[in-house]
Coordinates of C-alpha atoms and ligand atoms in Angstrom, one line a residue:
M1 CA 218.5 141.0 -44.2
T2 CA 216.4 138.2 -45.5
P3 CA 216.9 138.3 -49.1
I4 CA 214.0 137.9 -51.0
R5 CA 213.6 134.4 -52.6
I6 CA 212.3 133.6 -55.5
A7 CA 211.8 129.9 -57.1
V8 CA 211.5 129.4 -60.9
I9 CA 210.2 126.0 -62.0
G10 CA 211.4 125.0 -65.4
S11 CA 214.7 125.5 -67.0
G12 CA 213.7 126.2 -70.6
P13 CA 214.0 129.5 -72.1
A14 CA 211.3 131.1 -70.6
G15 CA 212.9 129.9 -67.1
F16 CA 215.6 131.3 -68.1
Y17 CA 214.8 135.0 -69.5
T18 CA 213.1 135.0 -66.0
A19 CA 215.8 134.8 -63.9
G20 CA 218.3 136.8 -66.1
H21 CA 215.5 139.5 -65.9
L22 CA 214.8 139.3 -62.1
L23 CA 218.5 139.0 -61.6
K24 CA 218.5 142.1 -63.6
D25 CA 216.0 144.5 -62.9
G26 CA 215.3 143.4 -59.3
P27 CA 216.4 144.7 -56.0
E28 CA 219.8 143.9 -55.0
D29 CA 219.0 141.3 -52.4
L30 CA 216.7 138.7 -55.2
E31 CA 217.9 135.6 -55.3
V32 CA 216.6 133.2 -57.6
D33 CA 216.7 129.3 -57.3
M34 CA 215.3 127.4 -60.5
I35 CA 214.0 123.7 -59.8
E36 CA 213.8 121.3 -62.7
R37 CA 212.7 118.0 -63.1
L38 CA 215.6 116.4 -65.4
P39 CA 219.1 116.4 -64.1
T40 CA 219.9 118.8 -67.2
P41 CA 218.9 122.3 -68.0
W42 CA 217.8 124.2 -71.1
G43 CA 214.2 122.3 -71.7
L44 CA 213.5 122.5 -75.3
V45 CA 216.8 124.1 -76.5
R46 CA 218.3 120.3 -75.7
S47 CA 215.4 118.3 -76.1
G48 CA 212.7 120.3 -78.6
V49 CA 215.8 122.3 -81.2
A50 CA 216.8 119.5 -83.9
P51 CA 220.1 118.8 -83.8
D52 CA 221.2 119.9 -87.3
H53 CA 220.3 123.7 -85.8
P54 CA 223.0 124.3 -83.7
K55 CA 223.2 127.9 -84.2
I56 CA 219.5 128.0 -82.5
K57 CA 221.3 125.8 -79.4
S58 CA 223.7 128.4 -79.6
V59 CA 221.4 130.6 -77.0
T60 CA 222.2 128.5 -73.8
R61 CA 225.5 130.6 -73.7
V62 CA 223.1 133.4 -72.6
Y63 CA 221.6 131.5 -70.1
E64 CA 225.0 130.1 -68.7
K65 CA 225.7 134.3 -67.9
T66 CA 222.9 133.8 -66.0
A67 CA 223.6 130.5 -64.2
A68 CA 226.9 132.1 -63.3
H69 CA 225.4 134.6 -61.5
P70 CA 226.0 134.5 -57.6
R71 CA 222.2 134.7 -56.8
F72 CA 221.2 131.9 -58.9
R73 CA 221.2 128.3 -57.8
F74 CA 220.1 125.2 -59.8
F75 CA 218.5 122.4 -58.3
G76 CA 218.0 119.7 -60.8
N77 CA 216.3 116.1 -60.6
V78 CA 213.6 117.6 -58.5
E79 CA 209.5 117.1 -59.5
L80 CA 207.2 119.4 -58.4
G81 CA 204.6 117.2 -56.8
R82 CA 206.9 114.6 -56.5
D83 CA 209.8 116.1 -54.4
I84 CA 208.3 119.4 -53.0
S85 CA 205.0 120.4 -52.9
R86 CA 203.2 123.9 -53.5
P87 CA 202.7 124.7 -50.3
E88 CA 206.3 123.7 -49.0
L89 CA 207.6 126.1 -52.1
A90 CA 205.2 128.9 -50.2
Q91 CA 207.2 128.1 -46.9
H92 CA 210.4 128.9 -48.5
Y93 CA 209.9 131.0 -51.1
H94 CA 208.4 134.9 -51.3
C95 CA 207.4 134.2 -55.2
V96 CA 207.2 130.9 -57.4
V97 CA 207.2 131.5 -61.1
Y98 CA 206.0 128.6 -63.0
A99 CA 207.9 127.6 -66.4
T100 CA 207.0 124.5 -67.0
G101 CA 206.2 124.6 -70.8
S102 CA 203.8 122.3 -72.8
P103 CA 205.1 118.9 -72.4
A104 CA 202.6 116.7 -74.0
D105 CA 201.2 116.5 -77.5
R106 CA 197.7 117.3 -78.4
P107 CA 195.8 114.0 -80.3
L108 CA 194.0 114.3 -83.4
G109 CA 191.2 112.4 -81.8
I110 CA 190.5 110.0 -85.3
P111 CA 190.2 106.2 -85.0
G112 CA 193.1 104.6 -85.4
E113 CA 195.2 106.9 -83.8
Q114 CA 197.0 104.5 -81.6
L115 CA 197.9 101.7 -84.2
P116 CA 201.7 101.3 -84.2
G117 CA 203.4 103.5 -86.2
S118 CA 201.5 106.2 -85.6
H119 CA 203.3 108.5 -83.1
P120 CA 203.0 112.1 -81.7
A121 CA 205.8 114.1 -83.1
T122 CA 206.5 115.1 -79.7
D123 CA 207.7 111.9 -79.2
F124 CA 210.0 111.4 -82.2
V125 CA 211.5 114.9 -81.1
G126 CA 212.2 114.1 -77.8
W127 CA 213.8 110.8 -79.2
Y128 CA 216.0 112.1 -81.7
N129 CA 217.4 114.5 -79.0
G130 CA 217.8 111.9 -76.2
H131 CA 215.2 113.4 -73.9
P132 CA 215.5 110.7 -71.1
D133 CA 211.4 110.2 -70.9
Y134 CA 211.7 109.1 -75.0
C135 CA 214.9 107.2 -75.4
D136 CA 213.6 104.0 -74.9
H137 CA 210.5 104.8 -77.8
D138 CA 210.3 102.2 -80.6
F139 CA 210.3 103.9 -83.8
D140 CA 209.9 101.4 -87.2
L141 CA 211.3 102.6 -90.2
S142 CA 210.9 100.2 -92.4
A143 CA 208.0 101.9 -94.4
S144 CA 209.0 103.6 -97.7
R145 CA 206.1 106.7 -97.1
A146 CA 205.9 108.4 -94.0
V147 CA 202.9 111.1 -93.3
V148 CA 203.3 114.3 -90.9
I149 CA 200.2 115.9 -90.2
G150 CA 200.6 119.5 -89.6
N151 CA 201.8 122.6 -91.1
G152 CA 204.1 123.9 -87.9
N153 CA 207.9 124.1 -87.8
V154 CA 208.1 120.9 -85.8
A155 CA 206.4 119.2 -88.6
L156 CA 209.1 120.5 -90.9
D157 CA 211.5 119.3 -88.6
V158 CA 210.4 115.9 -88.5
A159 CA 210.1 116.1 -92.2
R160 CA 213.9 117.2 -92.7
M161 CA 215.5 114.8 -89.6
L162 CA 214.1 111.7 -91.8
T163 CA 215.7 113.3 -94.9
L164 CA 219.2 113.6 -93.4
S165 CA 222.1 111.5 -94.4
H166 CA 224.5 109.7 -91.9
D167 CA 227.1 112.7 -92.4
E168 CA 224.7 115.5 -91.8
L169 CA 223.6 114.1 -88.9
A170 CA 226.7 112.7 -87.5
Q171 CA 228.0 116.0 -87.5
T172 CA 225.4 116.9 -84.4
D173 CA 224.4 116.1 -81.0
I174 CA 221.3 113.8 -82.2
A175 CA 220.9 110.8 -79.6
D176 CA 223.6 107.8 -80.7
H177 CA 219.9 105.8 -80.5
A178 CA 218.7 107.6 -83.2
L179 CA 221.5 108.6 -85.6
E180 CA 221.6 104.2 -85.5
L181 CA 218.0 104.1 -86.4
L182 CA 218.0 106.7 -88.8
D183 CA 221.2 105.7 -90.8
A184 CA 218.9 102.3 -91.7
S185 CA 215.9 104.3 -92.2
N186 CA 213.6 103.0 -95.6
V187 CA 211.8 106.2 -95.6
R188 CA 212.1 107.9 -98.9
E189 CA 209.3 110.1 -99.6
I190 CA 207.7 112.1 -96.7
V191 CA 204.3 114.0 -97.0
V192 CA 203.6 116.6 -95.0
V193 CA 199.7 117.6 -94.6
G194 CA 198.2 120.7 -93.8
R195 CA 194.4 121.0 -93.3
R196 CA 194.0 124.5 -94.5
G197 CA 196.4 126.3 -97.2
P198 CA 199.7 127.5 -98.0
A199 CA 198.9 131.2 -96.6
Q200 CA 197.5 129.8 -93.3
A201 CA 200.6 127.4 -92.7
A202 CA 202.5 128.3 -89.2
F203 CA 205.9 127.5 -90.7
T204 CA 208.2 130.5 -90.7
N205 CA 210.0 131.3 -93.5
P206 CA 213.7 130.2 -92.6
E207 CA 212.5 126.4 -91.7
L208 CA 210.4 126.4 -95.1
L209 CA 213.5 127.6 -97.2
E210 CA 215.7 125.2 -95.5
L211 CA 213.4 122.5 -97.0
G212 CA 214.5 123.6 -100.3
E213 CA 217.8 123.3 -99.4
L214 CA 218.2 119.5 -98.7
A215 CA 220.9 117.5 -99.9
D216 CA 219.3 114.1 -100.0
A217 CA 215.8 115.5 -101.0
D218 CA 213.5 117.1 -103.7
V219 CA 210.7 119.4 -102.3
I220 CA 207.6 118.6 -104.2
V221 CA 204.8 121.0 -104.3
D222 CA 201.5 120.4 -106.6
A223 CA 201.1 124.1 -108.7
E224 CA 197.1 123.1 -109.1
E225 CA 196.9 122.2 -105.4
L226 CA 198.7 125.6 -103.7
E227 CA 196.4 128.1 -106.7
R228 CA 193.4 126.0 -105.4
A229 CA 194.1 126.3 -101.7
L230 CA 195.3 130.2 -102.4
S231 CA 192.1 131.0 -104.2
V232 CA 190.6 132.0 -101.2
A233 CA 192.0 135.4 -100.1
D234 CA 192.6 135.7 -96.6
P235 CA 192.4 138.6 -94.7
N236 CA 195.3 137.9 -91.9
M237 CA 197.7 137.4 -94.1
D238 CA 201.3 138.9 -92.6
P239 CA 204.8 139.1 -94.5
T240 CA 205.4 135.6 -92.7
S241 CA 202.6 134.1 -95.0
E242 CA 203.4 136.2 -98.0
R243 CA 207.0 134.6 -97.9
N244 CA 205.8 130.9 -97.2
V245 CA 203.4 131.6 -100.4
S246 CA 206.2 132.9 -102.9
V247 CA 208.7 130.2 -101.4
L248 CA 206.0 127.6 -102.2
R249 CA 205.0 128.7 -105.4
D250 CA 208.8 128.6 -106.1
Y251 CA 208.8 125.0 -105.0
S252 CA 205.8 124.4 -107.1
R253 CA 207.9 125.5 -110.5
R254 CA 210.8 123.3 -109.4
A255 CA 211.4 120.1 -111.7
P256 CA 212.6 117.1 -109.1
T257 CA 216.3 116.5 -109.4
G258 CA 216.6 113.0 -108.7
K259 CA 217.7 113.2 -105.2
S260 CA 217.3 109.8 -103.3
K261 CA 214.3 111.2 -101.3
R262 CA 210.9 113.5 -101.2
V263 CA 209.8 115.8 -99.6
V264 CA 205.8 116.5 -100.6
L265 CA 204.1 119.2 -99.0
R266 CA 200.3 118.8 -99.6
F267 CA 197.5 121.2 -98.6
L268 CA 193.8 121.2 -97.9
L269 CA 193.6 117.6 -96.4
S270 CA 192.4 116.4 -92.7
P271 CA 193.2 112.9 -91.9
T272 CA 189.9 111.4 -90.3
E273 CA 191.0 107.8 -89.7
L274 CA 194.2 105.6 -89.9
I275 CA 193.6 101.9 -91.6
G276 CA 195.9 99.3 -90.0
D277 CA 196.5 96.0 -90.7
G278 CA 198.6 93.4 -88.2
N279 CA 201.7 95.2 -88.5
G280 CA 200.6 98.6 -87.8
V281 CA 199.1 102.0 -89.9
R282 CA 198.8 101.5 -93.4
T283 CA 196.6 104.2 -94.9
V284 CA 195.5 107.7 -94.3
V285 CA 192.1 108.5 -94.9
M286 CA 192.1 112.0 -95.6
A287 CA 189.0 114.4 -96.2
R288 CA 189.5 117.4 -99.0
N289 CA 189.4 120.6 -97.5
A290 CA 187.8 123.9 -99.4
L291 CA 189.0 127.4 -97.3
Q292 CA 185.7 129.1 -95.6
G293 CA 185.8 132.7 -93.6
G294 CA 184.5 132.7 -90.5
K295 CA 182.8 134.8 -88.5
D296 CA 186.4 135.8 -86.6
G297 CA 188.0 136.6 -90.0
R298 CA 189.9 133.3 -89.7
L299 CA 189.8 130.8 -92.5
R300 CA 188.5 127.8 -91.5
A301 CA 188.9 124.2 -93.3
E302 CA 185.8 122.6 -94.2
P303 CA 185.6 119.1 -96.0
T304 CA 184.3 118.9 -99.4
G305 CA 183.0 115.6 -99.2
E306 CA 185.6 114.5 -101.6
T307 CA 188.5 111.9 -99.7
E308 CA 191.7 110.4 -100.6
R309 CA 193.7 108.1 -99.1
I310 CA 197.4 108.1 -98.5
D311 CA 199.4 104.6 -98.0
A312 CA 202.0 105.4 -95.6
G313 CA 203.6 102.6 -92.9
L314 CA 205.0 105.6 -90.8
V315 CA 202.7 108.6 -89.2
M316 CA 203.4 111.7 -87.2
R317 CA 201.2 114.0 -85.6
A318 CA 202.4 117.5 -85.8
I319 CA 199.7 119.3 -84.6
G320 CA 200.8 121.2 -81.6
Y321 CA 202.1 120.9 -77.7
R322 CA 200.0 120.6 -75.1
G323 CA 200.5 121.9 -71.4
I324 CA 200.3 120.1 -68.7
A325 CA 198.7 120.3 -65.0
L326 CA 201.2 121.0 -61.9
P327 CA 200.0 119.5 -58.7
G328 CA 197.8 121.9 -57.0
V329 CA 198.3 125.0 -59.3
P330 CA 195.1 126.3 -61.3
F331 CA 194.9 125.0 -64.5
D332 CA 192.6 126.0 -67.7
D333 CA 192.0 122.6 -69.4
R334 CA 190.9 124.2 -72.3
S335 CA 193.8 126.0 -73.3
A336 CA 196.0 123.8 -71.4
T337 CA 197.6 126.7 -69.6
I338 CA 197.9 127.9 -66.1
P339 CA 194.9 131.2 -65.9
N340 CA 196.9 134.0 -65.7
E341 CA 196.9 137.9 -66.6
G342 CA 199.9 139.2 -67.9
G343 CA 201.6 136.4 -65.8
R344 CA 200.0 136.8 -62.6
V345 CA 198.3 133.5 -61.8
L346 CA 194.5 133.6 -61.4
R347 CA 192.3 131.1 -59.4
G348 CA 190.5 128.6 -60.5
R349 CA 190.3 125.0 -61.1
T350 CA 193.3 123.4 -60.1
G351 CA 195.4 120.7 -61.5
V352 CA 195.9 117.2 -59.9
P353 CA 195.7 117.4 -55.9
V354 CA 199.0 116.8 -54.2
D355 CA 198.7 113.3 -52.4
N356 CA 201.2 114.4 -49.9
P357 CA 200.3 114.8 -46.1
Q358 CA 202.6 117.9 -45.6
A359 CA 200.2 119.7 -48.7
A360 CA 198.5 121.9 -46.2
P361 CA 197.7 125.5 -47.3
A362 CA 200.8 126.9 -46.1
N363 CA 201.2 130.0 -48.2
V364 CA 198.2 131.4 -46.7
L365 CA 198.4 134.0 -44.0
P366 CA 195.3 133.3 -41.6
S367 CA 193.0 136.5 -42.2
E368 CA 193.5 138.6 -38.8
H369 CA 197.5 138.6 -39.5
P370 CA 198.3 142.4 -39.8
E371 CA 199.9 141.6 -42.9
A372 CA 197.1 139.7 -44.9
T373 CA 195.5 141.4 -47.8
P374 CA 192.1 140.4 -48.6
A375 CA 193.3 138.6 -51.3
N376 CA 195.8 136.1 -50.1
V377 CA 193.6 134.6 -47.4
L378 CA 191.5 131.5 -46.7
P379 CA 192.7 129.6 -43.7
S380 CA 193.1 126.1 -43.5
E381 CA 190.3 125.1 -41.6
H382 CA 187.9 127.2 -43.8
P383 CA 185.1 125.1 -44.9
E384 CA 185.7 126.1 -48.4
A385 CA 189.7 125.7 -48.8
T386 CA 190.7 123.1 -51.3
P387 CA 193.7 121.0 -50.5
A388 CA 195.3 123.1 -53.5
N389 CA 194.8 126.1 -50.8
V390 CA 193.1 128.3 -54.4
L391 CA 189.9 130.5 -53.8
P392 CA 187.4 129.7 -56.1
S393 CA 186.9 133.0 -57.6
E394 CA 183.3 133.1 -56.8
H395 CA 184.3 132.9 -52.9
P396 CA 183.8 136.4 -51.0
E397 CA 187.2 136.7 -50.2
A398 CA 188.8 136.7 -53.6
T399 CA 190.2 139.9 -55.2
P400 CA 188.2 141.1 -57.8
A401 CA 190.7 140.0 -60.1
G402 CA 191.1 136.9 -58.9
V403 CA 194.5 137.0 -58.7
L404 CA 196.8 134.6 -56.3
P405 CA 199.2 136.9 -54.8
G406 CA 203.2 135.2 -55.4
E407 CA 202.3 133.3 -58.1
Y408 CA 203.3 133.7 -61.6
A409 CA 203.5 131.9 -64.9
V410 CA 205.7 132.5 -68.2
G411 CA 206.3 130.7 -71.4
W412 CA 204.3 128.1 -72.8
I413 CA 202.2 127.3 -69.6
K414 CA 201.8 131.3 -69.5
R415 CA 200.4 131.8 -73.2
G416 CA 200.4 128.1 -75.0
P417 CA 202.6 126.6 -77.6
S418 CA 203.4 129.3 -79.9
G419 CA 206.3 131.4 -80.8
V420 CA 209.9 131.0 -81.3
I421 CA 212.8 130.9 -78.8
G422 CA 213.1 134.6 -78.6
T423 CA 209.4 134.9 -77.9
N424 CA 210.0 134.2 -74.6
K425 CA 212.5 136.9 -73.5
K426 CA 209.5 139.4 -73.8
D427 CA 207.0 137.1 -72.6
A428 CA 209.3 136.6 -69.7
Q429 CA 209.7 140.4 -69.1
E430 CA 205.9 140.6 -68.5
T431 CA 205.8 138.4 -66.1
V432 CA 209.0 139.9 -64.4
D433 CA 207.4 143.2 -64.3
A434 CA 204.4 142.0 -62.9
L435 CA 205.8 140.4 -60.3
L436 CA 208.7 143.1 -59.2
E437 CA 205.5 145.5 -59.1
D438 CA 204.0 143.6 -57.0
L439 CA 207.3 142.8 -54.7
A440 CA 207.3 146.3 -54.5
A441 CA 203.7 147.2 -53.0
G442 CA 204.2 144.4 -50.8
T443 CA 202.1 141.6 -52.3
H444 CA 204.0 138.0 -52.1
L445 CA 204.1 135.1 -50.1
R446 CA 205.1 134.8 -46.6
P447 CA 207.6 132.2 -46.1
S448 CA 207.9 130.6 -42.9
E449 CA 211.7 130.0 -43.4
P450 CA 213.1 131.9 -46.2
D451 CA 216.6 130.9 -45.2
P452 CA 218.3 129.9 -48.6
E453 CA 219.8 126.7 -46.7
A454 CA 216.9 125.6 -45.7
I455 CA 215.3 124.9 -48.8
E456 CA 218.5 123.0 -49.8
A457 CA 218.8 121.2 -47.0
L458 CA 214.8 119.8 -47.2
L459 CA 215.5 119.0 -51.2
A460 CA 218.9 117.6 -50.1
E461 CA 217.0 115.1 -48.3
R462 CA 214.4 114.5 -50.2
V463 CA 216.6 114.1 -53.4
P464 CA 219.6 112.3 -52.5
A465 CA 221.2 112.9 -55.8
L466 CA 220.0 117.0 -56.1
V467 CA 222.1 118.3 -59.4
T468 CA 223.6 121.4 -58.9
Y469 CA 224.9 123.9 -61.5
E470 CA 228.0 122.1 -60.6
G471 CA 226.6 118.7 -61.2
W472 CA 225.5 119.7 -64.8
S473 CA 228.8 121.4 -65.6
E474 CA 230.0 118.1 -65.0
I475 CA 227.7 116.4 -67.3
D476 CA 228.2 119.1 -69.7
R477 CA 231.9 118.5 -70.0
H478 CA 231.4 114.9 -69.9
E479 CA 229.2 115.3 -73.0
Q480 CA 231.1 117.7 -75.3
A481 CA 234.4 115.4 -74.2
M482 CA 232.8 112.5 -75.7
G483 CA 232.0 114.6 -78.9
E484 CA 235.2 116.1 -79.3
S485 CA 236.7 112.8 -80.5
H486 CA 234.1 112.4 -83.4
G487 CA 234.0 115.9 -84.1
R488 CA 230.9 116.4 -82.7
P489 CA 229.4 119.3 -80.5
R490 CA 228.5 116.2 -77.4
V491 CA 227.4 112.6 -77.5
K492 CA 224.3 113.0 -75.1
L493 CA 223.9 110.9 -72.4
T494 CA 220.3 109.7 -72.3
R495 CA 219.4 107.9 -69.5
I496 CA 218.8 109.5 -65.7
E497 CA 220.8 107.0 -64.0
Q498 CA 224.0 107.8 -66.4
L499 CA 223.2 111.7 -66.0
L500 CA 222.9 111.6 -62.4
R501 CA 226.0 109.2 -62.0
V502 CA 228.1 111.7 -63.9
A503 CA 226.6 115.0 -62.2
A504 CA 228.0 113.3 -58.9
G505 CA 231.6 112.7 -60.5
E506 CA 231.2 108.8 -61.4
Q507 CA 231.5 107.1 -64.8
P508 CA 228.2 107.0 -66.4
D509 CA 228.3 103.2 -66.5
A510 CA 229.5 102.8 -62.8
E511 CA 228.1 100.5 -60.2
P512 CA 226.5 100.0 -57.9
L513 CA 223.4 102.1 -59.4
D514 CA 222.0 102.7 -55.7
T515 CA 224.8 104.8 -54.5
L516 CA 222.6 107.8 -55.8
G517 CA 219.9 106.4 -54.2
L518 CA 218.5 106.4 -57.8
R519 CA 214.6 105.6 -57.9
Ligands
NAP1 P1 201.9 124.9 -84.7 O1 203.2 126.3 -85.3 O2 201.2 125.3 -83.3 O3 201.8 124.2 -85.6 C1 200.6 123.1 -85.8 C2 199.7 122.7 -86.8 O4 199.2 121.9 -87.0 C3 199.5 123.6 -87.5 O5 199.6 124.1 -89.1 C4 197.9 123.3 -87.3 O6 196.9 124.1 -88.3 C5 197.9 122.1 -87.3 N1 196.6 121.6 -86.7 C6 196.2 121.6 -85.3 N2 195.5 120.6 -85.3 C7 195.1 120.1 -86.4 C8 194.1 118.5 -86.5 N3 193.4 118.6 -85.5 N4 194.3 118.3 -87.9 C9 195.2 118.8 -88.6 N5 195.9 119.9 -88.1 C10 196.3 120.4 -87.0 O7 202.8 123.9 -83.2 P2 204.1 123.1 -83.7 O8 204.7 123.0 -85.0 O9 203.9 121.9 -83.0 O10 205.3 124.2 -82.8 C11 205.2 124.5 -81.8 C12 206.0 126.0 -81.7 O11 207.2 125.8 -81.6 C13 205.7 127.1 -83.1 O12 205.4 128.7 -82.0 C14 206.7 126.7 -83.6 O13 207.2 127.5 -84.5 C15 207.7 126.6 -82.7 N6 208.5 125.8 -83.1 C16 210.5 126.5 -83.7 C17 211.1 126.2 -84.3 C18 211.8 126.6 -85.1 O14 211.9 128.1 -84.9 N7 213.0 126.2 -85.9 C19 211.0 124.5 -84.5 C20 210.3 124.3 -83.9 C21 209.1 124.7 -83.5 P3 196.0 125.1 -88.2 O15 196.8 126.2 -88.4 O16 194.8 124.4 -89.2 O17 195.1 125.1 -87.0

């Protein structure tokens, strides 16, 4: 009997909770292969969670248990669209679950945004966490004031990271390049700016409370501005926002204690322009806002016509992450998510088509096939067949619900970049319940090569430096051993080449470079 083969694309919390639920709740012949672009697993737990939050990172112990399951395999250094296409996945798996997160930043769309010294916070976060895509980024920390735009937890992470001392950072798994640069940082004041008020801030309580306990920085809140921002009652206040308001009121009553740095929390300000000189950003022009109720009951920031200028040589835009279209996979550009209903992928506009001659519509059964359902059929020669093998929703053969059989989304690429790590557990349960219900009903892809060895052989041929879970365990052991002598949880390898060498059992700086077929 051929096992039920499931591919999970992406190895962050959403991917791992999905794998865990599948292996726990699914039939005993269900197998999970996880495909990950990087040589390392854990997604934002490794490259998003701030280095000074080791407790949050310890959630990987749960994922390690899933990875140790005999019906689980990890294939790292494999990119969907580069090394394997969506139609090829359909040749090998009964179901595919996309768990690719929201890796891009959201732009502000204001003049001067691209000036040197103005960065998406996502770049800074990736950089201090040693994500290989960001390790060559350059941050000039010579200015005395930084402005962080946004009132979410990422804004707080960035502000906090700019205040931590060498001793605080040196006990963490922060990337060495970031430790060195932050050590020499000249930033003394970090102004965190929200376009709405304290009651609308997206901070969670522990993160806001932590800001008041920084060893080297006073937290400053102007009482008059705070109360002005609170003068319009918000009908959507929840216990988290009520607690945030009370914490912020407490901060507004504090007198600065003369610590070497300050974090200033400002409200009702929207950046409208960044002005620079030859050396980069120098001033942030802000519109002052007032809160107004919208038709949906949500309070909106409306400009009052007044402006304010804040001089700063470093600007971090922490206004949220954004999903990226996967080649050939439906994508809703407005929400930057995969269109879905409870995790079931819906037909729709597709992402960038795969430039791959093998990208034939392989996951569709010809309509006359006895197992074909009206929902999953569009023969490749059909005049309306797209290269991405997606039925337009108005197609006569599309199901009323427009569901693409056998394809699922989970995590941020399913619901957008919201919630904390644990939110993905419940989210994954919803997707897995839908998948298992569909499996039981016989609604899934019809892989022509479901043999687990077939996909392994294909990947090994395409990706000479394929990283298995054993390869990642080598990296993990190496990083932890490097950290041990310095009292750190690990010293991260930040370059793909180093990671691949260590995964293959070599030293990180071994020569020659191309023995692993490195691209
Ligand atoms: P977020 O929580 O969605 O916050 C984004 C902030 O940016 C909001 O204050 C939003 O204000 C503001 N914003 C959006 N567009 C703006 C614009 N054009 N101009 C000015 N401000 C704008 O996003 P995030 O901070 O990136 O965090 C992403 C998710 O990861 C969140 O769920 C967060 O809780 C989670 N996270 C958790 C932790 C942790 O648990 N320690 C750490 C980091 C991240 P409006 O409300 O007015 O739209």
